[in-house]
Short mmCIF file of C-alpha atoms in Angstrom, two decimals:
data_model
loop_
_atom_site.label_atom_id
_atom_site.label_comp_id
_atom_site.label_asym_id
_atom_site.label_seq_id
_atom_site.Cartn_x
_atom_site.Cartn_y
_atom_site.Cartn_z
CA UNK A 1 -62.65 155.38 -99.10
CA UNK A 2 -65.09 157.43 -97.26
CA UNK A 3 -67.98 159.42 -99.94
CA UNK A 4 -70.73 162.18 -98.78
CA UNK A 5 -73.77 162.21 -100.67
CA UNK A 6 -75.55 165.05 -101.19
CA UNK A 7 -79.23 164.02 -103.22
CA UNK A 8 -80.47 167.53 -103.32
CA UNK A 9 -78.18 169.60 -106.67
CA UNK A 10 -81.11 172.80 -105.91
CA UNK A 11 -83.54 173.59 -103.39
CA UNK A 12 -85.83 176.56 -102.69
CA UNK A 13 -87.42 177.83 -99.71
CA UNK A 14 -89.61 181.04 -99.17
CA UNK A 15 -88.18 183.57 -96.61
CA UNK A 16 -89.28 182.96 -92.60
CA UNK A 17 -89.97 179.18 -93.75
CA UNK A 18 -87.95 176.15 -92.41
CA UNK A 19 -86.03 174.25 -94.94
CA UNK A 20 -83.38 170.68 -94.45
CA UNK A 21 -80.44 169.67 -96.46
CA UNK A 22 -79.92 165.92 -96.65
CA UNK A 23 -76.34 164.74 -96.44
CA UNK A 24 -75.37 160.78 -96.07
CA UNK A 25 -71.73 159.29 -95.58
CA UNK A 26 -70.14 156.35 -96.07
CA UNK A 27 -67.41 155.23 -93.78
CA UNK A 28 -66.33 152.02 -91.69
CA UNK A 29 -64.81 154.67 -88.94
CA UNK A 30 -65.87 155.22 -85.39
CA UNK A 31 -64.38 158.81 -84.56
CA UNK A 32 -65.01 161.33 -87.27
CA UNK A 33 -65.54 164.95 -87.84
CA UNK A 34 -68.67 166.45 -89.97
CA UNK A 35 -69.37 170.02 -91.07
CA UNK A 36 -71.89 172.03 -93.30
CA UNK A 37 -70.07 174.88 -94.85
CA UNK A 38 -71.81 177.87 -97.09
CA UNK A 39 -70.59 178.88 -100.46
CA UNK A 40 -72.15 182.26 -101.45
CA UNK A 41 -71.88 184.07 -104.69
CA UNK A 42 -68.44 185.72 -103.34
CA UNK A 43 -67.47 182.40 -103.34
CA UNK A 44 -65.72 182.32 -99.92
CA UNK A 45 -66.01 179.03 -98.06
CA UNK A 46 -67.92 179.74 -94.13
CA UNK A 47 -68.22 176.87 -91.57
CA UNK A 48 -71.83 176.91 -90.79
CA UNK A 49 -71.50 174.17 -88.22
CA UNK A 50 -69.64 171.19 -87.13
CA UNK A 51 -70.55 168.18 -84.97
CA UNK A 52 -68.02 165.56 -83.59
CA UNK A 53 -69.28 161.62 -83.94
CA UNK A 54 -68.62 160.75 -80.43
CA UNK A 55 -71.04 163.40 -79.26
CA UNK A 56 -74.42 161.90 -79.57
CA UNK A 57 -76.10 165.65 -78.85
CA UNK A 58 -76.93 167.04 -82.57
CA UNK A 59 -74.99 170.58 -83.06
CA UNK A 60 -76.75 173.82 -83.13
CA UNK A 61 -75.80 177.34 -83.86
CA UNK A 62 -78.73 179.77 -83.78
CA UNK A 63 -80.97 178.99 -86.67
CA UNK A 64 -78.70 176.37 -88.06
CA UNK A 65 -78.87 172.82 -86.68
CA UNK A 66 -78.11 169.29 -87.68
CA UNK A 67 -79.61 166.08 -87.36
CA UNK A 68 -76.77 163.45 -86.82
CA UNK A 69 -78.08 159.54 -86.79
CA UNK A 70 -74.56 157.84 -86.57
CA UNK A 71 -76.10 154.56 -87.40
CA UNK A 72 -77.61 155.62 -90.55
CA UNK A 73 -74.94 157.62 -91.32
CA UNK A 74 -77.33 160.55 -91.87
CA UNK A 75 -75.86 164.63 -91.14
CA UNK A 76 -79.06 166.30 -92.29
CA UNK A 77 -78.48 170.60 -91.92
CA UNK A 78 -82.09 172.50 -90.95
CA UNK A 79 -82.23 176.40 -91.20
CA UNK A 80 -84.94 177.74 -89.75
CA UNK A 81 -86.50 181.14 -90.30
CA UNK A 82 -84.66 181.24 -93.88
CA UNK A 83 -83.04 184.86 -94.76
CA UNK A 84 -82.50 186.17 -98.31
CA UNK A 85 -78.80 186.08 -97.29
CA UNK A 86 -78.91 181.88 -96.75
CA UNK A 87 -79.13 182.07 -100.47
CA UNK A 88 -76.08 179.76 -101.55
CA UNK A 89 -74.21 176.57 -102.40
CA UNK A 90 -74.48 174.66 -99.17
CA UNK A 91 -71.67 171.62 -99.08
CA UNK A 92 -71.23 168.65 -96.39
CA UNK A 93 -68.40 167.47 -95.32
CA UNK A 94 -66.87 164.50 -93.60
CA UNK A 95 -63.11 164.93 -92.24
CA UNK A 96 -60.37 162.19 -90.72
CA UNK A 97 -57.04 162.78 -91.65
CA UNK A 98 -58.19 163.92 -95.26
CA UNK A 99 -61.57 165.77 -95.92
CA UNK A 100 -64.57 164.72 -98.62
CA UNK A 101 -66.89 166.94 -99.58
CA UNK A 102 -70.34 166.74 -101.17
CA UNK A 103 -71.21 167.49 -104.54
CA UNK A 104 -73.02 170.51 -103.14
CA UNK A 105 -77.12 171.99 -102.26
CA UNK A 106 -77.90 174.98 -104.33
CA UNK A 107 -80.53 176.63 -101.72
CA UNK A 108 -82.30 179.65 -103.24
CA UNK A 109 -84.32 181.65 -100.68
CA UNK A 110 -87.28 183.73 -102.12
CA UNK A 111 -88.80 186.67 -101.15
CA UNK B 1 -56.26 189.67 -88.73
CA UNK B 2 -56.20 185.52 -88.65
CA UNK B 3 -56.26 184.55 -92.43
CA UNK B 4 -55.59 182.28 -94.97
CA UNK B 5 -53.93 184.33 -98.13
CA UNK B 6 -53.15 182.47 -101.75
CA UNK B 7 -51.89 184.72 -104.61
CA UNK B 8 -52.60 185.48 -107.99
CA UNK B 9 -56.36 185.10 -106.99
CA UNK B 10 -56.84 185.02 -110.83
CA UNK B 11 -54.11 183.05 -113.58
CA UNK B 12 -54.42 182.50 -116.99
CA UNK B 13 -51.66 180.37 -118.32
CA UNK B 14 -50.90 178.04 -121.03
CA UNK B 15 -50.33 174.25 -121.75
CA UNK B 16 -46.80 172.86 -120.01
CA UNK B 17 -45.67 176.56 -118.41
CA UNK B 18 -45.03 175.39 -114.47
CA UNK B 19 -47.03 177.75 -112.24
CA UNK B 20 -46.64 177.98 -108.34
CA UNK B 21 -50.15 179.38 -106.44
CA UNK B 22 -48.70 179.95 -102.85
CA UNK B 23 -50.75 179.82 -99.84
CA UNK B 24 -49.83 181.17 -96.90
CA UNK B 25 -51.37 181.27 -92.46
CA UNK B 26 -50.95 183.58 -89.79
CA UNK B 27 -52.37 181.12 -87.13
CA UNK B 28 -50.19 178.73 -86.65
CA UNK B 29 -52.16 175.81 -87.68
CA UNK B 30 -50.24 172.97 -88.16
CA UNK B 31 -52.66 171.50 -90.65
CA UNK B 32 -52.75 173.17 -94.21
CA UNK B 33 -54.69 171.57 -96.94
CA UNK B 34 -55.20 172.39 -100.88
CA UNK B 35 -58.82 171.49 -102.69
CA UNK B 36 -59.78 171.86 -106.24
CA UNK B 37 -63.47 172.87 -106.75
CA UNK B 38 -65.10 172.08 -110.15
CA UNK B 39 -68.91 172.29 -111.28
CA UNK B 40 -71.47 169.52 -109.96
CA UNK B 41 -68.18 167.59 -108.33
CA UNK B 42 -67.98 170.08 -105.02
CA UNK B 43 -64.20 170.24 -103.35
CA UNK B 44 -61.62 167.69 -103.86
CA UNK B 45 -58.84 167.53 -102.02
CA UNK B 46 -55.43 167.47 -104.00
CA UNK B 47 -52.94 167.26 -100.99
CA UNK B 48 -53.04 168.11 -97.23
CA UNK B 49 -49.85 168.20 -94.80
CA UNK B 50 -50.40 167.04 -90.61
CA UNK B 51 -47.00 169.39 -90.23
CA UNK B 52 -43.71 170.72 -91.79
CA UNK B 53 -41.94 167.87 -93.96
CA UNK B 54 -45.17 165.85 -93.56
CA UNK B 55 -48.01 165.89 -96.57
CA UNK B 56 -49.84 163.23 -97.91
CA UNK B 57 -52.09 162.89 -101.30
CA UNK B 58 -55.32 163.61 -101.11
CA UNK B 59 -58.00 162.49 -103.79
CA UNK B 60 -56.99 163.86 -106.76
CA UNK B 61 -53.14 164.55 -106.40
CA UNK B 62 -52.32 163.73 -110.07
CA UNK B 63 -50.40 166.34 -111.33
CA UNK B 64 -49.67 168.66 -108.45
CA UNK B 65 -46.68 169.22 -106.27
CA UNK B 66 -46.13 170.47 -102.74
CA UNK B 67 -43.84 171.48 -100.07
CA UNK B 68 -43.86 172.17 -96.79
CA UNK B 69 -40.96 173.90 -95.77
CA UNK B 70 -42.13 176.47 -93.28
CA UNK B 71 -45.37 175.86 -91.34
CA UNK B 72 -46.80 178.60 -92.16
CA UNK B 73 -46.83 178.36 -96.11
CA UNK B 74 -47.77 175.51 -98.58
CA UNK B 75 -47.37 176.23 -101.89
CA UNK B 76 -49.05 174.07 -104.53
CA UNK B 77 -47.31 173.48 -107.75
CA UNK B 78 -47.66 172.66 -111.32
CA UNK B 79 -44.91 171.41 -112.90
CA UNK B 80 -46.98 170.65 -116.28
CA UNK B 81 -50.59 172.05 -116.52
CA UNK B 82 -52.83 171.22 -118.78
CA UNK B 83 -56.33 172.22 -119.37
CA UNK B 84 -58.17 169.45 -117.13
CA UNK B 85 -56.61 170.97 -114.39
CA UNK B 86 -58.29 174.59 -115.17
CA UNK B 87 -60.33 174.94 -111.65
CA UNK B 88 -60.95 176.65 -108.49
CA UNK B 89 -58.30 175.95 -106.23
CA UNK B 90 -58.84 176.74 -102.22
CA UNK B 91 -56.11 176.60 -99.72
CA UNK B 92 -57.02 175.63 -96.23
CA UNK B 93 -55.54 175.63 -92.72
CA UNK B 94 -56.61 174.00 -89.54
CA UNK B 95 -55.25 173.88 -85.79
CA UNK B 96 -56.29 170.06 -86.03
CA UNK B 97 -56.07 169.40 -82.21
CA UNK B 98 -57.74 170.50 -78.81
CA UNK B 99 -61.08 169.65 -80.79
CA UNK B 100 -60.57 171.73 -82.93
CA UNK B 101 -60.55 170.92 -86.42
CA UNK B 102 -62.13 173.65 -88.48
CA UNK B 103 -60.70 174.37 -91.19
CA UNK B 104 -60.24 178.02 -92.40
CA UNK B 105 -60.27 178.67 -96.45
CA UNK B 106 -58.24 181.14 -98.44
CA UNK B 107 -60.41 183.46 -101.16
CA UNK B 108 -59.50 180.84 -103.93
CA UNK B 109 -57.49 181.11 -106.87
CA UNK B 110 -58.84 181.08 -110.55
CA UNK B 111 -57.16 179.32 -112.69
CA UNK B 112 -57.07 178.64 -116.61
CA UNK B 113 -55.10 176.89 -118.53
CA UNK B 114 -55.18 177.31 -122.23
#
């Protein structure tokens, strides 16, 4: 069965700064789907972005971006520019048929 | 406006009383998907359905029922709660084709079960 691995349970970053969230998978497949959703204190789940393994081209949607190694199995998330309103549970996930999820980032972004 | 709706948002209930938490899409996505959420464990997924008649267990299905009837709804039921199964539960829908594979979440529902 396919696992994501999140190593990070909290992170901090001060606002304007750069900060990545490591995620690593596990999985014998070829054709897969990977996304970093945001959990903030509302508690609403928000795609923050998504990336497609065939497409060797790492994902990026304004300040967000990933950095996919398919060999390593590596689907690290960089913000850049950090706002106070980044400030929540950040989750990876790997998708097929079913979907696994991460145990979760706690990113705290300080004034 | 596209959503993803699940009601009661909040349920407190008590051992062996069968609860229903519906969940219900306005965008015609033919994937719909139900995940549990619980402290330092992230989501797990109880069930997911590919299309009407069709689910399949997900990781943690012990204990949980659903249907899917109509494509637009998938309830998820309890038949027999118990207190391990007090949790966040999220309903989710995707289009799951054309690339697209996003999957939308409802608000989540609360529930406790004494």
């Amino acid at each position: 069965a396919q696992t994501v691995t999140q190593s990070q349970p909290e992170m901090s970053v001060q606002e304007a700064e750069t900060v990545t969230l490591s995620c690593t998978y596990d999985t014998s497949e070829s054709n897969y789907y990977l996304f970093w959703y945001k959990q903030p204190p509302s508690r609403q789940m928000i795609l923050v972005i998504r990336q497609e393994a065939y497409k060797q081209q790492n994902a990026t949607e304004n300040r967000f971006s990933v950095n996919f190694q398919k060999a390593a199995k590596s689907f690290s998330l960089k913000i850049s520019d950090s706002q106070l309103g980044d400030t929540a549970m950040y989750f990876c996930a790997f998708m097929m048929l079913d979907m696994r999820f991460g145990a979760g980032t706690r990113l705290t972004v300080k004034p | 406006e596209a959503q993803v709706t699940q009601n009661p948002r909040y349920l407190i209930t008590v051992t062996g009383k069968k609860l229903t938490v519906t969940c219900s899409q306005n965008m015609n996505h033919e994937y719909m998907s139900w995940y549990r959420q619980d402290p330092g464990l992230g989501l797990r997924q109880i069930y997911y359905s590919m299309n009407v008649e069709v689910t399949d267990k997900g990781d943690v299905p012990e204990g949980y029922k659903v249907s899917r009837k109509e494509k637009r709804n998938f309830p998820l039921i309890l038949e027999s709660p118990s207190p391990n199964q007090t949790s966040l539960y999220f309903c989710a829908s995707s289009l799951f084709r054309d690339r697209d594979y996003e999957q939308y979440f409802g608000p989540g529902t609360r529930l406790t079960v004494t």
